Coordinates of C-alpha atoms in Angstrom, one line a residue:
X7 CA 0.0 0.0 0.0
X8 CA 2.8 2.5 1.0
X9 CA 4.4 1.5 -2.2
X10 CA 1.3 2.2 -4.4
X11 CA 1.0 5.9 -2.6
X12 CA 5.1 6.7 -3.5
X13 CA 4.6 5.8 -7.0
X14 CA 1.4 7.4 -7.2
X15 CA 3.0 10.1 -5.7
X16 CA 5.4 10.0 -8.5
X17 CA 3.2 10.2 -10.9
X18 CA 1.5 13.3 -9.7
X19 CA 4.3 15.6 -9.1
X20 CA 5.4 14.1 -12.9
X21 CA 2.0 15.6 -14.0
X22 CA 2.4 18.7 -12.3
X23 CA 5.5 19.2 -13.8
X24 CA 4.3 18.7 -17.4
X25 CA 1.6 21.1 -17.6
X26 CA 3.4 23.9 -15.1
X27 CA 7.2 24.2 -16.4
X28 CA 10.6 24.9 -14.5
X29 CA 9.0 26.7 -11.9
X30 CA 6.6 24.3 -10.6
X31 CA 9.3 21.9 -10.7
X32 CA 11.1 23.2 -8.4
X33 CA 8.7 22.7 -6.0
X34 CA 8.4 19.4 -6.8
X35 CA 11.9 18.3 -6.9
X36 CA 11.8 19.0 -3.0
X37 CA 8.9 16.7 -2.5
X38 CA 9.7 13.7 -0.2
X39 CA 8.8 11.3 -2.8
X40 CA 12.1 12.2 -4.4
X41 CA 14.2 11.1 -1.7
X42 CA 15.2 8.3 -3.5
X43 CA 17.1 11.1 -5.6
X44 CA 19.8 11.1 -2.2
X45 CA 22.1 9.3 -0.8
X46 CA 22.5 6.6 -3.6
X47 CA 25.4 6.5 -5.7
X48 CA 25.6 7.9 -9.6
X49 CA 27.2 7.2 -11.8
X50 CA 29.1 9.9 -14.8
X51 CA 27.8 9.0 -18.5
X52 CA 30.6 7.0 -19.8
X53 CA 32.2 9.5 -22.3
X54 CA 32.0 12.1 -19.6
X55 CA 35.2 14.1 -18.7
X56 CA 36.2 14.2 -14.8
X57 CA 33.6 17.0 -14.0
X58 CA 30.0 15.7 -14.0
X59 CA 27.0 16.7 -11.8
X60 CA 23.7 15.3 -11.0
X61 CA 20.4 17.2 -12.4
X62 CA 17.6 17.0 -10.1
X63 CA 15.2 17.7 -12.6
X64 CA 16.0 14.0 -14.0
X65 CA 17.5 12.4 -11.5
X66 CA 20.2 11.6 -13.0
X67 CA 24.3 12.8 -13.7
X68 CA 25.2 14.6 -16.7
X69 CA 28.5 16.3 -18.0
X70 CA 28.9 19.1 -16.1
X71 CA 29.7 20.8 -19.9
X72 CA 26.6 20.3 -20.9
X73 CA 24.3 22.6 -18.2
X74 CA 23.4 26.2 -18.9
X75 CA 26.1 28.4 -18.1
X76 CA 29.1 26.1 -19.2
X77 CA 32.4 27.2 -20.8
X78 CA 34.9 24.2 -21.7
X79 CA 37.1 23.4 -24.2
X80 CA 37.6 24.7 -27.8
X81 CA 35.3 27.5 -26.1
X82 CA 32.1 25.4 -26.3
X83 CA 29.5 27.5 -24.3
X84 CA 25.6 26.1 -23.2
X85 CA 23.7 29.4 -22.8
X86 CA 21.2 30.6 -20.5
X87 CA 18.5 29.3 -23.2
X88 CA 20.1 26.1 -23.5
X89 CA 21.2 26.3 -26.8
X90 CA 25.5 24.9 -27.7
X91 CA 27.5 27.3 -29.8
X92 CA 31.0 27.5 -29.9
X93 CA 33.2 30.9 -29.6
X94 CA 36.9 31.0 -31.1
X95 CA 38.0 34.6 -30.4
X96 CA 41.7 34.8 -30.9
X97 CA 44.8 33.3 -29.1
X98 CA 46.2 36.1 -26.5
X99 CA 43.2 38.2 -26.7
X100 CA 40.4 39.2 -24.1
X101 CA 36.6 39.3 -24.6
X102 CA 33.9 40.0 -22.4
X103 CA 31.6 37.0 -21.7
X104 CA 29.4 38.2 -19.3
X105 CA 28.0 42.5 -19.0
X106 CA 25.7 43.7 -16.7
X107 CA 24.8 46.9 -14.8
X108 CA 27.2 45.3 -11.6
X109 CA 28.8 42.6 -13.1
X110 CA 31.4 42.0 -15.9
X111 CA 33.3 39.3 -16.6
X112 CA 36.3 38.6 -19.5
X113 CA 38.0 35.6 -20.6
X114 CA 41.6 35.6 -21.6
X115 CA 42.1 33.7 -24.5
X116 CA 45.3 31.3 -25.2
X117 CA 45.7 29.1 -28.4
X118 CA 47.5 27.6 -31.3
X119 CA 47.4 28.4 -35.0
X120 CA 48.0 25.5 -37.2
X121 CA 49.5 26.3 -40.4
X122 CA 46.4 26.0 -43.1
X123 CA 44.1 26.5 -41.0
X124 CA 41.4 29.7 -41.1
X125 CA 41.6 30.4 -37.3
X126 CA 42.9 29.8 -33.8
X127 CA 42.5 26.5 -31.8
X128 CA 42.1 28.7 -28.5
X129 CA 41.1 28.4 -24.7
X130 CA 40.0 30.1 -21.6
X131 CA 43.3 30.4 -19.6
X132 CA 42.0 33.2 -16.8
X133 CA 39.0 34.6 -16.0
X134 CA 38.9 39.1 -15.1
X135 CA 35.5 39.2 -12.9
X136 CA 35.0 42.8 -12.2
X137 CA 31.8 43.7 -9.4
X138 CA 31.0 46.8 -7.7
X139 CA 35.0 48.4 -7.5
X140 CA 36.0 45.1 -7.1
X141 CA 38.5 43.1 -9.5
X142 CA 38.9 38.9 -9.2
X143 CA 41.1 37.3 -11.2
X144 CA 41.7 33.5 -11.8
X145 CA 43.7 32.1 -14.0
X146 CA 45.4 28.3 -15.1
X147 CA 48.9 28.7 -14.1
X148 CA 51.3 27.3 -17.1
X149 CA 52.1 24.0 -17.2
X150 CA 54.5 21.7 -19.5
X151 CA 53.7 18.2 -18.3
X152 CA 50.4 17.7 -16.0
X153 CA 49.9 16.3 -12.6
X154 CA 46.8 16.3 -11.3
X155 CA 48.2 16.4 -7.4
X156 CA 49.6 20.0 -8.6
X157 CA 47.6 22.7 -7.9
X158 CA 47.7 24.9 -11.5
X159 CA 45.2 27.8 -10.3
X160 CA 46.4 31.5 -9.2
X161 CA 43.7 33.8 -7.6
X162 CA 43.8 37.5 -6.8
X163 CA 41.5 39.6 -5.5
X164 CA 42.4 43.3 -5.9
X165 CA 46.0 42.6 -7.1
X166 CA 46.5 40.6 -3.9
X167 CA 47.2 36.9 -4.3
X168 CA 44.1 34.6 -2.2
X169 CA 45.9 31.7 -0.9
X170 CA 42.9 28.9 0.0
X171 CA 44.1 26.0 2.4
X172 CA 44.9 23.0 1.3
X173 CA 41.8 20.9 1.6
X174 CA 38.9 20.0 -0.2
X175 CA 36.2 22.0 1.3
X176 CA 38.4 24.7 2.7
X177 CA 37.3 28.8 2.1
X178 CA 38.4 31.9 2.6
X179 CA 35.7 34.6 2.6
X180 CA 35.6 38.7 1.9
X181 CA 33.1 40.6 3.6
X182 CA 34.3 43.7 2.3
X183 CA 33.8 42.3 -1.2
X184 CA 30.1 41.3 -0.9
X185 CA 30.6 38.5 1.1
X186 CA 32.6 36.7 -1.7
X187 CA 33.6 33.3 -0.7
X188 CA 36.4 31.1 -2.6
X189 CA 36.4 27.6 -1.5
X190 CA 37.7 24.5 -2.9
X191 CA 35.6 21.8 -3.8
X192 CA 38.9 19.3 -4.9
X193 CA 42.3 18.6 -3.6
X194 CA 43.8 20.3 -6.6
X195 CA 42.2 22.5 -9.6
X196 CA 39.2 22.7 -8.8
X197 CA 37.4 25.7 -6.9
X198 CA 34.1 27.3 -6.4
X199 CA 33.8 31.1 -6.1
X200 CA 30.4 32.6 -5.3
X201 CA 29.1 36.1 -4.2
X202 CA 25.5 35.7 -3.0
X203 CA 22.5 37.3 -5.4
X204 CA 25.2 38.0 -7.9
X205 CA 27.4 34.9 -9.9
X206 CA 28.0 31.3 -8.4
X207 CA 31.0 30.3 -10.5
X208 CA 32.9 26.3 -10.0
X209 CA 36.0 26.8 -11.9
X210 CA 38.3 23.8 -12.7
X211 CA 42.2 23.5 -14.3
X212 CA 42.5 21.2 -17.2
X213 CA 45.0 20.2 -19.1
X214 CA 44.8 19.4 -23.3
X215 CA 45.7 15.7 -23.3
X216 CA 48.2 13.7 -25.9
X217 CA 44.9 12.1 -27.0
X218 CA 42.8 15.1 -27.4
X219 CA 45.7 17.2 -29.6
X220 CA 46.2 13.5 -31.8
X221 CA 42.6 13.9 -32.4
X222 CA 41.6 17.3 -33.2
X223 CA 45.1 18.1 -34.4
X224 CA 46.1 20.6 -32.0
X225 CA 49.9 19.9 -32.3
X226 CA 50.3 20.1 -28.7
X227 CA 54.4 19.7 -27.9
X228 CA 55.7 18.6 -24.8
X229 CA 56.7 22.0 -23.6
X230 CA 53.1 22.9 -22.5
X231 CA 49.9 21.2 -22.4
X232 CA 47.7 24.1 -22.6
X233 CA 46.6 24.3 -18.9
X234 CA 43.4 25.9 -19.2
X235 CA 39.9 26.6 -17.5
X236 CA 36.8 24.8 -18.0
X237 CA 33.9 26.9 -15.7
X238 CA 30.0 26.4 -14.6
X239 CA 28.2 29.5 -13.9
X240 CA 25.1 30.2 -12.4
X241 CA 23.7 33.9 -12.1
X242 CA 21.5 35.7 -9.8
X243 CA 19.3 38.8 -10.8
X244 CA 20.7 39.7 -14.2
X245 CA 19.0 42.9 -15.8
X246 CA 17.3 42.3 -19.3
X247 CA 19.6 44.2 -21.1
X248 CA 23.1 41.9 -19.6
X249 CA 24.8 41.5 -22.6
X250 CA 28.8 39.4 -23.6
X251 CA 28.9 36.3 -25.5
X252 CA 27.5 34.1 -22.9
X253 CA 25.5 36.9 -21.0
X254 CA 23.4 37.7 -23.7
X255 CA 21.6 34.2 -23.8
X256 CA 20.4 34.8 -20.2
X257 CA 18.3 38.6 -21.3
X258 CA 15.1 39.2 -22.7
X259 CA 13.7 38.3 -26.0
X260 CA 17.3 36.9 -26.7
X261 CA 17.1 34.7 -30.1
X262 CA 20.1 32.3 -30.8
X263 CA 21.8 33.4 -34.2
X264 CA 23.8 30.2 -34.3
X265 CA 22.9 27.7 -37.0
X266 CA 21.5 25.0 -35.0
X267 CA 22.1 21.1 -36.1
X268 CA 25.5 21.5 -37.7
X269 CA 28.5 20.2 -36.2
X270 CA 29.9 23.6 -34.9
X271 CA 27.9 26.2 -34.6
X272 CA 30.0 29.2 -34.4
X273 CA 29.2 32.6 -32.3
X274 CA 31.0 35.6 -34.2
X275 CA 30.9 38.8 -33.3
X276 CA 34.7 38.8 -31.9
X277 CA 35.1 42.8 -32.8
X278 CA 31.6 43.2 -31.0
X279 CA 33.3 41.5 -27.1
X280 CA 36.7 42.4 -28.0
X281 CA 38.0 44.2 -24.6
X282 CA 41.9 45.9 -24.4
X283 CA 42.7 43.6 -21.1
X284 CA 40.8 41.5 -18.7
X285 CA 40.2 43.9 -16.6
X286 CA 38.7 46.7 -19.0
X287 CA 34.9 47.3 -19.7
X288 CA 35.5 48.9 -22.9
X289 CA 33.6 46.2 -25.5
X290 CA 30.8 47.3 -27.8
X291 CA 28.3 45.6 -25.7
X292 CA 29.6 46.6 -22.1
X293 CA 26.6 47.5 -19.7
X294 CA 29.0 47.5 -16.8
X295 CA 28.7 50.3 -14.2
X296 CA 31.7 50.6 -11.8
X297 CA 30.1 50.6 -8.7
X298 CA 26.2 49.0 -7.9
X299 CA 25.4 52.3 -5.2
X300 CA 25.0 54.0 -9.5
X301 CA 22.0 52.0 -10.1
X302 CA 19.0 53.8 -10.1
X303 CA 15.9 52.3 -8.2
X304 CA 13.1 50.5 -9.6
X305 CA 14.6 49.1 -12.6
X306 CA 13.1 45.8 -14.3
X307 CA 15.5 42.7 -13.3
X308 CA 14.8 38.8 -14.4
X309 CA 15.4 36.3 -11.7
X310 CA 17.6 33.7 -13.9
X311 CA 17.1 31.3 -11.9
X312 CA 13.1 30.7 -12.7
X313 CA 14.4 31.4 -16.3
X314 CA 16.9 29.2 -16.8
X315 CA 14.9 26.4 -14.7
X316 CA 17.8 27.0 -12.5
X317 CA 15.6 26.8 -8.8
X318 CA 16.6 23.8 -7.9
X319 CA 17.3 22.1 -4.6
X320 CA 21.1 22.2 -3.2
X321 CA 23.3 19.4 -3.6
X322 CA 26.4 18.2 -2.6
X323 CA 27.9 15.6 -4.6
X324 CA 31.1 13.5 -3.6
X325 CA 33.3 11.3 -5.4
X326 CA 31.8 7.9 -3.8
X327 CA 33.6 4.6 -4.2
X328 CA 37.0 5.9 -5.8
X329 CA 35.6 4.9 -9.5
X330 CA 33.3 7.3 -12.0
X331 CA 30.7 7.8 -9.3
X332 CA 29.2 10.0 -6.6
X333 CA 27.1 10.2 -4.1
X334 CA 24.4 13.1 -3.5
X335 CA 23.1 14.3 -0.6
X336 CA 20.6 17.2 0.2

């Protein structure tokens, strides 16, 4: 009998869900009859990288490259709408990914030019966030050959280098720098850096493997292995009008101009983000205002977290028996 009422339960909330969207199933991820979510161990999709994470909304682990907000490899973003596109930018270059009212964040760009070929192979080496007068920067520290018990990150906050403790699950917080909060969520290259209401951003250090450059060609020598960042964001009250090549996918009315259901579907637009360093505002599409106490009152926001079907209940997901697994817990 108990049985029957669970998966009846189920079956309701599943029903709900349909007919009400994101929102209502956020409400209904939470519901007891989900516990079976918890506590149980999943496992990574078997052509996964390292980084996967579980999405409630299936119950189930997916590449953490493929959820809204992601920025790996050969820059291959997944937007605020969902949608994959790829931007190539140019090696040793800085553009602005992300422009708001209070928020702005630029990517520096690092790559390789293959003789014959029409552009860069590039990657997202360091990351300028710039909030209120605030500057972060973090960055993949060069590497020749890899080792994952090396820690290949460099923070700074201000132009003062943040030391976290060894440890995974160690922190160092800001309260002068709206409660930012840098922790690590690894042993090694791998942290999360959040400021609440504003960006939640898990930022890991990879390396471009012998495999990956025989593959795609890359020509990677054994002086340096690319060391670069592969990043998950999630965003808090963005305006409407937040702009930068992954920012715009989050505002209103935004329509993806990618070709959708070829192989690559390319971004341009590299003149339109183009900023002179990482921590300059000055791209075509900036929206950035130095300081938030600018802001005038009143002003239309869009809570991306109902948008994006982003409400979701907090997880904490650990490796679990030393293979491609975790377990969740609530």
């Amino acid at each position: 009998m108990a049985r029957a009422a669970v998966v009846l339960g189920v079956a309701i909330a599943l029903l709900f869900c349909s007919i009400h969207g994101a929102r209502a199933w956020s409400a209904s991820c939470s519901d007891p009859f989900f516990k079976a979510c918890y506590g149980v161990v999943h496992k990574c999709p078997a052509g996964c990288p390292k980084a996967c994470q579980v999405d409630c909304k299936f119950c189930k682990p997916i590449c953490a490259c493929d959820k809204p907000g992601a920025v790996c490899q050969d820059p291959r973003f997944i937007g605020g709408d969902g949608i994959m596109f790829y931007f190539h930018g140019k090696k040793d270059k800085d553009f602005c990914l992300v422009s708001d009212r209070d928020l702005h964040i630029n990517a520096h760009f690092i790559g390789k030019n293959r003789a014959g070929s029409t552009r860069d192979f590039t990657w997202v080496q360091a990351l300028g966030i710039m909030f209120g007068s605030h500057k972060l920067y973090v960055g993949a520290k060069r590497a020749s050959i890899w080792d994952d018990s090396v820690d290949h990150i460099s923070i700074a906050l201000d132009e003062s280098p943040v030391l976290v403790p060894a440890g995974q699950g160690s922190a160092v917080e800001f309260p002068s720098a709206g409660d930012l909060k840098i922790s690590r969520i690894a042993l090694a290259n791998a942290i999360a850096v959040e400021r609440p209401g504003s960006f939640r951003a898990v930022v890991r250090v990879v390396p471009i493997t012998a495999e990956e450059s025989r593959v795609h060609r890359y020509d990677i020598t054994a002086d340096d292995c690319f060391a670069h960042l592969e990043v998950n964001f999630k965003f808090g009250d963005l305006s409407r009008d937040v702009h930068g090549v992954l920012g715009q996918t989050y505002a209103a009315g935004f329509r993806s101009r990618v070709k959708i259901g070829v192989a690559m579907p390319v971004m341009g637009g590299e003149k339109r983000f183009a900023v002179s360093s990482l921590f300059n505002s000055d791209c075509e599409v900036s929206r950035f205002q130095e300081s938030a106490a600018q802001l005038g009152a009143g002003e239309d926001v869009i809570e991306m977290k109902s948008k994006a079907g982003m409400a979701l209940p907090s997880m904490e997901c650990h490796s679990g028996d030393g293979s491609r697994g975790m377990v969740c817990r609530r």
